Coordinates of C-alpha atoms in Angstrom, one line a residue:
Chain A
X790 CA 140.5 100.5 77.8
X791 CA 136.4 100.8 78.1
X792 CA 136.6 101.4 81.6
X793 CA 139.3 103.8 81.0
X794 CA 137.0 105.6 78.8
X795 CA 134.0 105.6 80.7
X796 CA 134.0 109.1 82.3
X797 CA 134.4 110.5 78.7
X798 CA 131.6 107.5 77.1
X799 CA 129.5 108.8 79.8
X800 CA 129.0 112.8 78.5
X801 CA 129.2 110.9 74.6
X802 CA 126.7 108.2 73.8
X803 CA 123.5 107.6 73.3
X804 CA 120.7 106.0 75.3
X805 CA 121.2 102.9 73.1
X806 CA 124.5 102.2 73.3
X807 CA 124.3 102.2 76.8
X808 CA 121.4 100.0 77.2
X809 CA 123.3 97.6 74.7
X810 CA 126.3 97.9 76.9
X811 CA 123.8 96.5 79.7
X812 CA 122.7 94.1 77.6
X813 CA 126.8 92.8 76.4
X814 CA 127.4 92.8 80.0
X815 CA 124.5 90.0 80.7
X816 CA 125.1 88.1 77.5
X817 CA 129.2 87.7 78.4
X818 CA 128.2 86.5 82.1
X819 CA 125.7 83.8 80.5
X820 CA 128.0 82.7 78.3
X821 CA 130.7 81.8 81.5
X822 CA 127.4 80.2 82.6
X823 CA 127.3 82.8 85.7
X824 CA 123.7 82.4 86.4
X825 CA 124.0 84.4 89.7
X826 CA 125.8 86.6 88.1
X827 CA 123.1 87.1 85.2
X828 CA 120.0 87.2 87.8
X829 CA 121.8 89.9 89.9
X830 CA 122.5 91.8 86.4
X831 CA 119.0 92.1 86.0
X832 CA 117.1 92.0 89.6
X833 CA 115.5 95.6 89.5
X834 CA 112.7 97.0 88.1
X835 CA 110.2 93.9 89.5
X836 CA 112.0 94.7 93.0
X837 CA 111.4 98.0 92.7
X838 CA 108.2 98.2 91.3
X839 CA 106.6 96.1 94.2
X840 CA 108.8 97.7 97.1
X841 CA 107.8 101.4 95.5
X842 CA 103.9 100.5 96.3
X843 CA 105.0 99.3 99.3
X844 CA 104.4 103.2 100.1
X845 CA 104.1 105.1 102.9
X846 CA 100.3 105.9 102.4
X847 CA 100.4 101.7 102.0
X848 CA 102.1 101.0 105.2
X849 CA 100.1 103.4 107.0
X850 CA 97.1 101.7 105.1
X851 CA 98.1 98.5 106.5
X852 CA 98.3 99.4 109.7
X853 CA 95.2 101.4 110.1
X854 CA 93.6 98.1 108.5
X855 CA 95.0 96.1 111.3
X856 CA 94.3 98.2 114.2
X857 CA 90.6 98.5 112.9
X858 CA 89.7 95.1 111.7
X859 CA 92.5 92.7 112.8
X860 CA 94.3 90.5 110.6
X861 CA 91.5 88.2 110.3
X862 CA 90.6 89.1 106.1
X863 CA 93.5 91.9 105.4
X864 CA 96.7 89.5 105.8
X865 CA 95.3 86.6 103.4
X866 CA 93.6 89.6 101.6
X867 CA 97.1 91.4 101.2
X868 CA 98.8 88.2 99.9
X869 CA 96.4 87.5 97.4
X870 CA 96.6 91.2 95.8
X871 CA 99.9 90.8 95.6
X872 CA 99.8 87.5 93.7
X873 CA 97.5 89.6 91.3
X874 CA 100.1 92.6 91.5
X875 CA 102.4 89.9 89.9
X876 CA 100.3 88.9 87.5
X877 CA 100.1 92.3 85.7
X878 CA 103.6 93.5 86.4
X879 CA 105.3 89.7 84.6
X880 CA 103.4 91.2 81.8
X881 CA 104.3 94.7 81.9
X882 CA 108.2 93.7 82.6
X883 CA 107.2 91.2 79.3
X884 CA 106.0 93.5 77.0
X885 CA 109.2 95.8 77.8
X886 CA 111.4 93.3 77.2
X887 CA 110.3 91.8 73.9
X888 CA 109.6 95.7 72.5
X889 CA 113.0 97.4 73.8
X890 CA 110.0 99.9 74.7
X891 CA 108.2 102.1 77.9
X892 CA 104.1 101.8 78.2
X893 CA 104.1 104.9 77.1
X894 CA 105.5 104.9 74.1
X895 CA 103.7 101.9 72.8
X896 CA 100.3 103.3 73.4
X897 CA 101.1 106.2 71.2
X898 CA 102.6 104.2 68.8
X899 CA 100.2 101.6 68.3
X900 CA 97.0 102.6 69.5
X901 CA 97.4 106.3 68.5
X902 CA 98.2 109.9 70.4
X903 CA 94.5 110.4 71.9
X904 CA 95.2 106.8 74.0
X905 CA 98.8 107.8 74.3
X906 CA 97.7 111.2 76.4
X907 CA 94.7 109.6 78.2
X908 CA 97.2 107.2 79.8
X909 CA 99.3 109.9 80.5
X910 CA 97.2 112.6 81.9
X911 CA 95.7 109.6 84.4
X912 CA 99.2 108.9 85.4
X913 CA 100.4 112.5 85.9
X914 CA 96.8 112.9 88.1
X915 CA 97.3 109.6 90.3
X916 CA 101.2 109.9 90.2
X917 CA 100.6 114.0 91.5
X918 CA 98.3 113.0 94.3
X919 CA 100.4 110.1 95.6
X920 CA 103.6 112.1 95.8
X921 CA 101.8 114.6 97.8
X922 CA 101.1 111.1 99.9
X923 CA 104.4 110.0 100.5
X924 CA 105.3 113.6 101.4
X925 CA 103.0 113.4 104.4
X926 CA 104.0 109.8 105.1
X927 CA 107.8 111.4 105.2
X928 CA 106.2 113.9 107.0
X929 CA 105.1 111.6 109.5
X930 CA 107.8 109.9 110.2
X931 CA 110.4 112.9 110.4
X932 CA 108.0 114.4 113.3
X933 CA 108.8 111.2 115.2
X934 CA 112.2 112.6 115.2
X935 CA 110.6 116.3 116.2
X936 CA 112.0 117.7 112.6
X937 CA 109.7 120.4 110.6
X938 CA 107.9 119.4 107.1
X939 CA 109.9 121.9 105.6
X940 CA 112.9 119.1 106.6
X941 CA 110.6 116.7 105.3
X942 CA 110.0 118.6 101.6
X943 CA 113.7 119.8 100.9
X944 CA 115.1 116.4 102.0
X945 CA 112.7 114.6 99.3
X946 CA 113.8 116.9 96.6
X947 CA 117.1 116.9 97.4
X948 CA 117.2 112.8 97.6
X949 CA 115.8 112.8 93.6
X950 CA 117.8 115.2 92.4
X951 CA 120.9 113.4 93.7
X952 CA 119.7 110.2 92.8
X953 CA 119.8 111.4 88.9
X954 CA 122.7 113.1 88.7
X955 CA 124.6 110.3 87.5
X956 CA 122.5 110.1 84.5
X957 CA 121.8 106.7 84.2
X958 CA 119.6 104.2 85.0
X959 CA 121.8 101.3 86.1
X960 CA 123.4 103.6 88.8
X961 CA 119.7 104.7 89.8
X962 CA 118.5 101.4 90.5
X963 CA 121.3 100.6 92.4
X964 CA 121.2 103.4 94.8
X965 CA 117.2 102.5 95.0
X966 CA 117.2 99.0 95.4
X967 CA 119.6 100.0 98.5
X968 CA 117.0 102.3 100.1
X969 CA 114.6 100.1 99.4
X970 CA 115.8 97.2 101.6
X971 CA 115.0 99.0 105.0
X972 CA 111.1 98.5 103.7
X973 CA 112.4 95.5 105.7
X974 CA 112.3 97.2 108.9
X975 CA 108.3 97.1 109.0
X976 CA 109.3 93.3 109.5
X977 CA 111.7 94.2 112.7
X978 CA 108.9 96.7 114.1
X979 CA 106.2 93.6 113.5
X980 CA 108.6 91.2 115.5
X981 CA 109.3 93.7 118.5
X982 CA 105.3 93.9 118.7
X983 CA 105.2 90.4 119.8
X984 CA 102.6 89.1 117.3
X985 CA 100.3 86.0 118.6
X986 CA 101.2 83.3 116.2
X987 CA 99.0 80.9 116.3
X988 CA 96.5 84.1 115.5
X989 CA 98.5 84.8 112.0
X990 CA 97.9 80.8 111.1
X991 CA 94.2 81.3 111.8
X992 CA 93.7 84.2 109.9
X993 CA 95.1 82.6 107.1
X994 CA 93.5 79.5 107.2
X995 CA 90.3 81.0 107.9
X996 CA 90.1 83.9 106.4
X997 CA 88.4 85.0 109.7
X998 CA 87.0 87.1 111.7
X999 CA 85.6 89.1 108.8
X1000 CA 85.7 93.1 109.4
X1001 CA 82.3 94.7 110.6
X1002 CA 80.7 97.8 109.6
X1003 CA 78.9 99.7 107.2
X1004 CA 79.1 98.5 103.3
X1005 CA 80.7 101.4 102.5
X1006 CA 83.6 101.7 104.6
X1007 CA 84.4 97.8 103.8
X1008 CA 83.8 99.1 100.5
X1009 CA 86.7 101.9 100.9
X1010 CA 89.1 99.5 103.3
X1011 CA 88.6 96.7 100.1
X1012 CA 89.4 99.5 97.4
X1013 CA 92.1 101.4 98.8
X1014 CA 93.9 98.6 99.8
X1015 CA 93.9 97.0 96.3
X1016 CA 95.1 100.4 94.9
X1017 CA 97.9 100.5 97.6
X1018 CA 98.5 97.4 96.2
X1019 CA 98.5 97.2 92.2
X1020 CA 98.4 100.8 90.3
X1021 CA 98.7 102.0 87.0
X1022 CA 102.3 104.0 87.8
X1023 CA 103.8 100.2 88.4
X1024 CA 102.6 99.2 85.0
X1025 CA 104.6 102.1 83.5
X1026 CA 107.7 102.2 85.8
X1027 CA 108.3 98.3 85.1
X1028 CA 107.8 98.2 81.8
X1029 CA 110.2 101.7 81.0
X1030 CA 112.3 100.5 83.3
X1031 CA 113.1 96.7 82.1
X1032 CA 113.1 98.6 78.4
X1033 CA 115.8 101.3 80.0
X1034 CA 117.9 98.7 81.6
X1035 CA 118.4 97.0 78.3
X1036 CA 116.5 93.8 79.0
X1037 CA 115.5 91.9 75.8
X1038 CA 113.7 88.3 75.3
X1039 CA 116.6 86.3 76.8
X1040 CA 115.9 87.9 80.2
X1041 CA 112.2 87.0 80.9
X1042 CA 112.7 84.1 83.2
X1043 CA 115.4 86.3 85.2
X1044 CA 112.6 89.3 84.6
X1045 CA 110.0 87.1 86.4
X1046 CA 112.0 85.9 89.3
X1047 CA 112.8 89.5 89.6
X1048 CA 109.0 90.3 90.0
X1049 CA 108.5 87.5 91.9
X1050 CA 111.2 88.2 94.8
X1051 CA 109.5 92.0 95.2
X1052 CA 105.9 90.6 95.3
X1053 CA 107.1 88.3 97.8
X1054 CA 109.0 90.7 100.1
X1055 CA 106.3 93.6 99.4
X1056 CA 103.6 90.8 100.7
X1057 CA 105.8 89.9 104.0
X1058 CA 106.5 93.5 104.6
X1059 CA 103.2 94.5 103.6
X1060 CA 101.5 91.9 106.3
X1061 CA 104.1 92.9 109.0
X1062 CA 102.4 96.6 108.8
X1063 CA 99.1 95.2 109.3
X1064 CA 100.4 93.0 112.5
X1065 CA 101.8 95.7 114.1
X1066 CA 98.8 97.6 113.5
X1067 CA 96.7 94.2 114.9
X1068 CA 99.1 93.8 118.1
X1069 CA 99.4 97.3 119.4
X1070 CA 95.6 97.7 119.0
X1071 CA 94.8 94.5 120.9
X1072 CA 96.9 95.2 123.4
X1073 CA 96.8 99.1 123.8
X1074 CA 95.7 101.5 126.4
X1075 CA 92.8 103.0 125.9
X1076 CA 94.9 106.7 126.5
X1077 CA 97.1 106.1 123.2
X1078 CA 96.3 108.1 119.6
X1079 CA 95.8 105.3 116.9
X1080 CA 95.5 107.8 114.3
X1081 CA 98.0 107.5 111.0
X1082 CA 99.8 110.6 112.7
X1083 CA 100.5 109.6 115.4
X1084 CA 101.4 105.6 114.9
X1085 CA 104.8 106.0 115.5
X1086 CA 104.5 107.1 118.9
X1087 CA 101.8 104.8 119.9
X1088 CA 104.0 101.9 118.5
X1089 CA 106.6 103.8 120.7
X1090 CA 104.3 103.4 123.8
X1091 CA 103.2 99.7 123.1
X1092 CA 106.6 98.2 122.2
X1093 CA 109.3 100.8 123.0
X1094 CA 111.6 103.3 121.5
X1095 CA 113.3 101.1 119.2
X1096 CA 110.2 99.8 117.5
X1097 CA 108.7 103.5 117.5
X1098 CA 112.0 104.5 115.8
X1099 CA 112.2 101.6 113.0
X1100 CA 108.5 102.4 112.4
X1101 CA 109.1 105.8 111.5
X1102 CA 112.3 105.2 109.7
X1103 CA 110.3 102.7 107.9
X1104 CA 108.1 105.3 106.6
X1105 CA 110.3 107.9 105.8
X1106 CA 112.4 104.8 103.6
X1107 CA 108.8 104.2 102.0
X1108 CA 107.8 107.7 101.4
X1109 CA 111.5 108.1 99.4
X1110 CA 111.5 105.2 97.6
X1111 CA 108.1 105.7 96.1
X1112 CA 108.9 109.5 95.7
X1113 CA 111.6 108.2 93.1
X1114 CA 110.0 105.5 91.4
X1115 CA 106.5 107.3 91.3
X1116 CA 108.6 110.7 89.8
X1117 CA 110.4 108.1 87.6
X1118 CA 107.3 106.6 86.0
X1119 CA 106.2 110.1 85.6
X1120 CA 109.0 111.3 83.6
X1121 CA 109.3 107.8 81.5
X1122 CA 105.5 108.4 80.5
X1123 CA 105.0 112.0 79.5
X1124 CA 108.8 111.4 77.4
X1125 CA 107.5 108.1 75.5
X1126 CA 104.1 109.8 75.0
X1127 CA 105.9 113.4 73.8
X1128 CA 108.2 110.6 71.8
X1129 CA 111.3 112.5 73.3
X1130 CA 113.7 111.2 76.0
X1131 CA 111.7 108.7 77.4
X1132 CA 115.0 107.1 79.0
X1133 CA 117.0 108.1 82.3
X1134 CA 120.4 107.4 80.1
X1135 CA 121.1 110.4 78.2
X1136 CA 122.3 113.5 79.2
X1137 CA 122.0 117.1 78.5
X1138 CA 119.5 118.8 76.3
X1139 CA 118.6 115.6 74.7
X1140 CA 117.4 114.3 78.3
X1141 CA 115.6 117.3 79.4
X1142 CA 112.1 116.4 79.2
X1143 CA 113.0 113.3 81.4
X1144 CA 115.2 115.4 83.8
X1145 CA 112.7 118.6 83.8
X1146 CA 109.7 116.0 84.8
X1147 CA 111.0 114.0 87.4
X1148 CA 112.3 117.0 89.1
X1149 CA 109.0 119.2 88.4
X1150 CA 106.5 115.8 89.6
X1151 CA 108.5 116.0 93.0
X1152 CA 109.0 119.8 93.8
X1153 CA 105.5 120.4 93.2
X1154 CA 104.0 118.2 95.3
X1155 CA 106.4 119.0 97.8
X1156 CA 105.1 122.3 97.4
X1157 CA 101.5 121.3 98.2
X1158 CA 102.7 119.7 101.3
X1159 CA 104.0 122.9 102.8
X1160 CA 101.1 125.2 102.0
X1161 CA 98.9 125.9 105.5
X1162 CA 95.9 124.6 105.9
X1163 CA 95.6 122.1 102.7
X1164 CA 93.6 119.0 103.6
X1165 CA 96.6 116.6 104.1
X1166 CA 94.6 113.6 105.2
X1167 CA 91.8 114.0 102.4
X1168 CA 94.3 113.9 99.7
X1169 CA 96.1 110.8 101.4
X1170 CA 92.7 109.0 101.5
X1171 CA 91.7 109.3 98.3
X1172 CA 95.1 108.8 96.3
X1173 CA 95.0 104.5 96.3
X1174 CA 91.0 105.2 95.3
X1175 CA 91.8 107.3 92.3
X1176 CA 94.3 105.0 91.3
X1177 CA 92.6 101.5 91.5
X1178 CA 89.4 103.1 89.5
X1179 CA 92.0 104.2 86.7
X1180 CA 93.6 101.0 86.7
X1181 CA 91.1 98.6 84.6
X1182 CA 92.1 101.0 81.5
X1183 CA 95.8 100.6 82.0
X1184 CA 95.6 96.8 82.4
X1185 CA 93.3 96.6 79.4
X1186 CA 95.7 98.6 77.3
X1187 CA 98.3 96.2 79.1
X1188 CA 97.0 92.6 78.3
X1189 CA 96.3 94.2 74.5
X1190 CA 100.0 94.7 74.2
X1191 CA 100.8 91.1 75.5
X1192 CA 98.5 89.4 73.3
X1193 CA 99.5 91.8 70.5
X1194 CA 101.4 89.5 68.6
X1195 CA 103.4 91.5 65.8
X1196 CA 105.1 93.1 69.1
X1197 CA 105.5 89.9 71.2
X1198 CA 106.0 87.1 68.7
X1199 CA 106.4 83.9 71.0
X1200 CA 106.0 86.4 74.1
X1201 CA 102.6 86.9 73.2
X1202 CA 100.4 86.3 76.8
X1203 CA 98.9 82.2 76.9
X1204 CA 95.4 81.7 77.6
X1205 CA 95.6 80.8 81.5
X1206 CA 97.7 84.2 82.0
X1207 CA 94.9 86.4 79.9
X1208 CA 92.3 84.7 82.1
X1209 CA 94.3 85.5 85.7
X1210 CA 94.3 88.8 83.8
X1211 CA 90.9 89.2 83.4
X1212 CA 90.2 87.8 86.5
X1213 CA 92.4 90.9 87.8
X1214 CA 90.6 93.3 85.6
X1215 CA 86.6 92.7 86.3
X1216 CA 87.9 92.6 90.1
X1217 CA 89.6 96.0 90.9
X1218 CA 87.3 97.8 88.2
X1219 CA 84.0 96.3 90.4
X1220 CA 85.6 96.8 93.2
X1221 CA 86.1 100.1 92.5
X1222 CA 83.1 101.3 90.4
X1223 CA 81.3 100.0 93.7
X1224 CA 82.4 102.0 96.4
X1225 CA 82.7 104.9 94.3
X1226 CA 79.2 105.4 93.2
X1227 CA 78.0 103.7 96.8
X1228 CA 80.2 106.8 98.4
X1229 CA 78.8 109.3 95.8
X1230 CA 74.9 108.5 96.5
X1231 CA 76.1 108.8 100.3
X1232 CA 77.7 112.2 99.7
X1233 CA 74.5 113.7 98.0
X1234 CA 72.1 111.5 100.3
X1235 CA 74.4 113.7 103.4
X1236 CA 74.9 117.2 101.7
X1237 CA 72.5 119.3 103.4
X1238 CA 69.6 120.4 101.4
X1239 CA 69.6 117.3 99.3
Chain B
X193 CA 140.5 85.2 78.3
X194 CA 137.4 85.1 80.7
X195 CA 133.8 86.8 79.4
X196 CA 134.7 89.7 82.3
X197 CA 138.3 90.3 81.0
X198 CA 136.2 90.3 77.6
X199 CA 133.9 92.8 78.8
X200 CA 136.4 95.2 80.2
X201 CA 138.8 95.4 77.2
X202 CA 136.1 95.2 74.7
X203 CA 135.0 97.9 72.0
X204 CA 132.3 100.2 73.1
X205 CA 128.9 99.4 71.8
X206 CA 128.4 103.0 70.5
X207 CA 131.2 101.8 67.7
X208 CA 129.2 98.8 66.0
X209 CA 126.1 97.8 64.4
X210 CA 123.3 97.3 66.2
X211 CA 122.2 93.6 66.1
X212 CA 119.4 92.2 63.9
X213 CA 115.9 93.0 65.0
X214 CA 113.1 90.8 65.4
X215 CA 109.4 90.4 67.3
X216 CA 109.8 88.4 70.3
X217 CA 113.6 88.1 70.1
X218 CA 115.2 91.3 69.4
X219 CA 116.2 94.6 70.6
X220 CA 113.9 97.8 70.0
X221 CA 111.3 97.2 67.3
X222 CA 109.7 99.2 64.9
X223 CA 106.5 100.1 66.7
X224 CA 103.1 101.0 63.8
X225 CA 100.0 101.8 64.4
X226 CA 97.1 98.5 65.2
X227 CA 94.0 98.3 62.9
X228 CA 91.5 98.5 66.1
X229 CA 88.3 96.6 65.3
X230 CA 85.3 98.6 65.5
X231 CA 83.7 97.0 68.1
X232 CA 86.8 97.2 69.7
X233 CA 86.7 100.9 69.4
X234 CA 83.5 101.3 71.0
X235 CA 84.8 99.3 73.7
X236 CA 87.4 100.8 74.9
X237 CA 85.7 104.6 74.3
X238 CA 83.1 103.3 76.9
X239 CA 85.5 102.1 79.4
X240 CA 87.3 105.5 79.0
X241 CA 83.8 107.4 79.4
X242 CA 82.9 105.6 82.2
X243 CA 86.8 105.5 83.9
X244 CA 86.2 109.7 83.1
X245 CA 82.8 109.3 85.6
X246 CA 84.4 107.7 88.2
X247 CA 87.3 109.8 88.1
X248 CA 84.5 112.7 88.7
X249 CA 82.7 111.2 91.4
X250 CA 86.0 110.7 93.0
X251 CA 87.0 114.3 92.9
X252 CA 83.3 115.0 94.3
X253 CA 83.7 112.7 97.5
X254 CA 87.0 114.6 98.1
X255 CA 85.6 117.6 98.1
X256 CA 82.8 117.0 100.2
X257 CA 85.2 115.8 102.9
X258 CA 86.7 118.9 102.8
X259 CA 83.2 120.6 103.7
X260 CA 82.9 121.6 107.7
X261 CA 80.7 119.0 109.1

């Protein structure tokens, strides 16, 4: 019968039918009181969200972190940020599910098309400069393996455009919450490094030794690991995606263990990048390359060919995953805020915008990669610092929705989560107001002349 | 006749109504534009002002890392 039908169904109907036949689906299995059933229906966009900032810029953050400063501050650090990381994406998956509607879309709507395109234009700048991140991270890790970047570029673009053909979202997230998985493999690497345990219970009981150094590199290390950590294209992917999926008020307890599972396994994967980074460093001689470039092969050199290898097939995993969900969020936001196709199910010339973006957001930044001599390292530096000083304006906008309560009726956020919130909020944005206009003085203090 | 045999044999959605709507509870809502408070206004304009800055001094620091040394 339906299933019968499907191929035909598929070309046929509309975004909302098909986000209601998600929905039917999840209503039938809780009524046979299939609660497995129900939470694996919906387990997605939180896992994804979480495991896409798990990035390869991130991991590589992590592990330059560890190898610098130890694990003394970054691995309770790490867990902490993403405690807060769940605090703002429960809302975000919240907000979509009592709406039915993307970030996007709702800031337009209610708060008018000036905030609609701000939030937009921030993502598309953030979202542009982190692809061209996870590029080099893919980058990275395919040179491991001795392949060129061109590999690296057409293998990226190709893995998007396959991953939409299907046209629809449920078969997406499937295919991504598969790739994501092997973000796991930073946990293997971490083991093969042989890890002092009785130094990973100090550190986080201690919170000790605390990094050295100047002000404004703590500064930087603080900043950009909070933005490879919590940023504004999560708030957007979770919230399009949980409205895409066909998620509605009956799936917010299933939506936050969702969220809760991917800050949990982007924390534990997260600290197992910073360990390795810790153990090889402690441990290595003096003759191996520590740069981000070359971490695969020192990992290689410390703990062997087999931890090398997961290492760099860890990061090319990263780099892809967050090249879909980053190109995703991309395509959800500039179709809400353009109030056309802001869903991955529909097809054709109604689902152009969508299509057209998420394949445009990926080709060009795999076309920066691949042009000589453009400042590869710069641009991977400054992507989590550009998006944890736009971030207090997303979140704002965020926790304005949630308390909004024409939109949210008994959804609406409670006082102890708009206080976490806020808590969340004056953090990053001091955090990052500081070491940008510390960094600035320093830049004009050094330009010659000056 | 278990909820799966249900779901396979049952009548696409695309052929019924779409279920009552409601805040909170239902489906897709009918989104309008918020009255903003003025105060509110000015808030959020100098939170976007100053989120514009830092954006600027951001793009400054990158480019003066891209400077020979």
């Amino acid at each position: 019968m339906f299933r019968r039908s499907k191929p035909l169904m598929r070309r046929r109907v509309l975004a909302g039918d098909q986000r209601q036949h998600d929905q039917e689906r999840v209503s039938l299995a809780r009524q046979d009181g299939r609660r497995f059933y129900i939470t694996w229906l919906v387990l997605g966009p939180g896992i994804l969200a979480m495991l896409g900032e798990n990035d390869g810029p991130s991991m590589l953050s992590y592990a330059a972190d560890g190898t610098q400063y130890g694990i003394g501050f970054f691995l309770p650090f790490i867990v902490v940020l993403f405690v807060l990381a769940y605090v703002c994406q429960e809302m975000s998956m919240r907000v979509g599910a009592a709406t039915g509607h993307g970030f996007g879309y709702l800031l337009t709507r209610r708060y008018g098309k000036t905030w609609g395109w701000f939030g937009a234009i921030d993502l598309i700048l953030t979202n542009l400069v982190t692809l061209v991140s996870e590029f080099i991270a893919i980058r990275i890790g395919f040179t491991y393996f001795h392949l060129p970047a061109g590999a690296a570029a057409a293998s990226g673009v190709a893995l998007v455009v396959f991953t939409l053909v299907g046209r629809r979202y449920r078969g997406w997230e499937r295919i991504v919450l598969g790739l994501a998985l092997f973000n796991g493999l930073f946990l293997l690497t971490a083991i093969l490094t042989k890890p002092d345990g009785a130094s990973l219970a100090h550190a986080f009981v201690t919170w000790s030794p605390l990094p050295t150094g100047s002000i404004v590199t703590l500064l930087l290390l603080v900043t950009s690991t909070i933005g490879a950590t919590v940023t504004p294209w999560m708030v957007f992917f979770q919230q399009s995606a949980t409205a895409d999926k066909g998620m509605t008020a009956r799936d917010v307890n299933q939506g936050r263990l969702d969220t809760a599972i991917g800050a949990a396994l982007a924390a534990v994967f997260g600290c197992a990048a910073l360990i390795v980074g810790a153990s090889i460093a402690s441990r290595a001689h003096s003759h191996i390359d520590l740069s981000a470039l070359n971490f695969p092969a020192a990992i290689a050199a410390h703990s062997g060919q087999v931890a090398g290898m997961l290492f760099a097939i860890g990061l090319i995993e990263a780099g892809a995953v967050a090249l879909l969900t980053i190109s995703a969020s991309t395509a959800y936001a500039i179709g809400e805020t353009l109030g056309r196709s802001g869903t991955m199910n529909i097809a054709g010339r109604q689902g152009f915008v969508f299509y057209a973006v998420n394949t445009a957001a990926v080709t060009g930044a795999a076309s920066i990669i691949l042009i000589p001599g453009v400042p590869l390292i710069a641009i991977a530096l400054n992507a989590n610092v550009l998006a944890t000083v736009l971030l207090p304006v997303t979140l704002i906008f965020l926790v304005m929705l949630a308390n909004d309560r024409h939109l949210m009726g008994s959804l609406t956020n409670n006082r102890s989560t708009n206080i976490a919130a806020g808590i969340v909020i004056v953090l990053i944005g001091a955090c990052a107001t500081a070491y940008t206009v510390t960094a600035f003085l320093q830049t004009f203090h050094a330009l010659p002349g000056s | 006749m278990t909820a799966q045999d249900q779901f396979d044999n049952h009548e696409p959605a695309s052929h019924r109504s779409a279920p009552a709507e409601k805040p909170g509870g239902g489906d897709v809502i009918p989104v309008g534009l918020a009255e903003l408070t003025p105060r509110t206004r000015v808030a959020l304009w100098v939170l976007r002002i100053a989120a514009l800055i830092l954006t600027g001094m951001v793009i400054v620091i990158f480019i003066a890392q891209l400077q020979p040394r």
